[in-house]
Amino acid sequence: MKTVTKIEANQRTTGSEKKLRVAAYCRVSTDSDDQLESLAEQKKHYETYIQAHENWNFAGLYYDEGISGTKKE
């Protein structure tokens, strides 16, 4: 029978933890107006979500509007 060894996580006891740099990537698959509104909502959601975490540093928001790799043109 195989043996499983559990390795406990290190516990950080200091309050000087380094902030994690977090970025978001949003996209829509078409350039229709409905999709562009969805993109605006995605951007707003992720920026608010990241900034709500004290130990996260907002590193940026990256997005594209209807650019897809599914067409040859």
Coordinates of C-alpha atoms in Angstrom, one line a residue:
M1 CA 0.0 0.0 0.0
K2 CA 1.3 3.5 -0.9
T3 CA 2.0 6.0 1.9
V4 CA 0.8 9.6 1.8
T5 CA 2.9 12.1 3.7
K6 CA 1.1 15.4 4.6
I7 CA 3.3 18.4 4.7
E8 CA 1.9 21.2 6.8
A9 CA 2.0 24.8 5.4
N10 CA 4.4 27.3 6.9
Q11 CA 2.6 29.8 9.2
R12 CA 3.4 33.4 8.8
T13 CA 3.4 35.2 12.1
T14 CA 4.6 38.7 11.1
G15 CA 2.3 41.5 10.0
S16 CA 4.8 42.5 7.3
E17 CA 3.6 40.2 4.6
K18 CA 4.5 41.3 1.1
K19 CA 1.5 42.4 -1.0
L20 CA 0.6 40.2 -3.9
R21 CA 0.5 42.1 -7.2
V22 CA -2.7 41.1 -9.0
A23 CA -3.9 42.0 -12.5
A24 CA -7.1 41.1 -14.4
Y25 CA -7.7 40.2 -18.0
C26 CA -11.1 40.8 -19.5
R27 CA -12.3 40.1 -23.0
V28 CA -15.4 39.7 -25.2
S29 CA -15.7 37.6 -28.3
T30 CA -17.5 40.1 -30.5
D31 CA -17.5 43.9 -31.0
S32 CA -21.3 44.2 -30.6
D33 CA -22.6 46.9 -28.3
D34 CA -24.0 44.4 -25.9
Q35 CA -20.6 42.8 -25.5
L36 CA -18.9 46.1 -25.0
E37 CA -21.3 46.8 -22.1
S38 CA -20.3 43.4 -20.7
L39 CA -16.7 44.3 -21.0
A40 CA -17.2 47.5 -19.0
E41 CA -18.9 45.5 -16.3
Q42 CA -16.1 43.0 -16.2
K43 CA -13.5 45.7 -15.9
K44 CA -15.5 47.4 -13.1
H45 CA -16.0 44.0 -11.3
Y46 CA -12.3 43.0 -11.3
E47 CA -11.0 46.3 -10.3
T48 CA -13.3 46.5 -7.3
Y49 CA -12.7 42.9 -6.4
I50 CA -8.9 43.3 -6.4
Q51 CA -8.9 46.5 -4.5
A52 CA -11.2 45.0 -1.8
H53 CA -8.3 42.7 -0.7
E54 CA -5.9 44.4 1.7
N55 CA -3.0 42.1 0.9
W56 CA -3.4 42.6 -2.9
N57 CA -1.8 45.4 -4.9
F58 CA -3.8 46.3 -8.1
A59 CA -1.2 45.9 -10.9
G60 CA -3.5 46.7 -13.8
L61 CA -6.4 45.7 -16.0
Y62 CA -5.8 44.3 -19.5
Y63 CA -8.6 43.8 -22.0
D64 CA -9.5 43.5 -25.6
E65 CA -12.7 44.4 -27.5
G66 CA -13.9 41.7 -29.8
I67 CA -10.6 40.6 -31.1
S68 CA -10.8 36.9 -31.8
G69 CA -8.4 34.3 -33.2
T70 CA -11.2 32.3 -34.8
K71 CA -11.3 34.2 -38.1
K72 CA -8.6 34.2 -40.8
E73 CA -9.1 37.9 -41.7

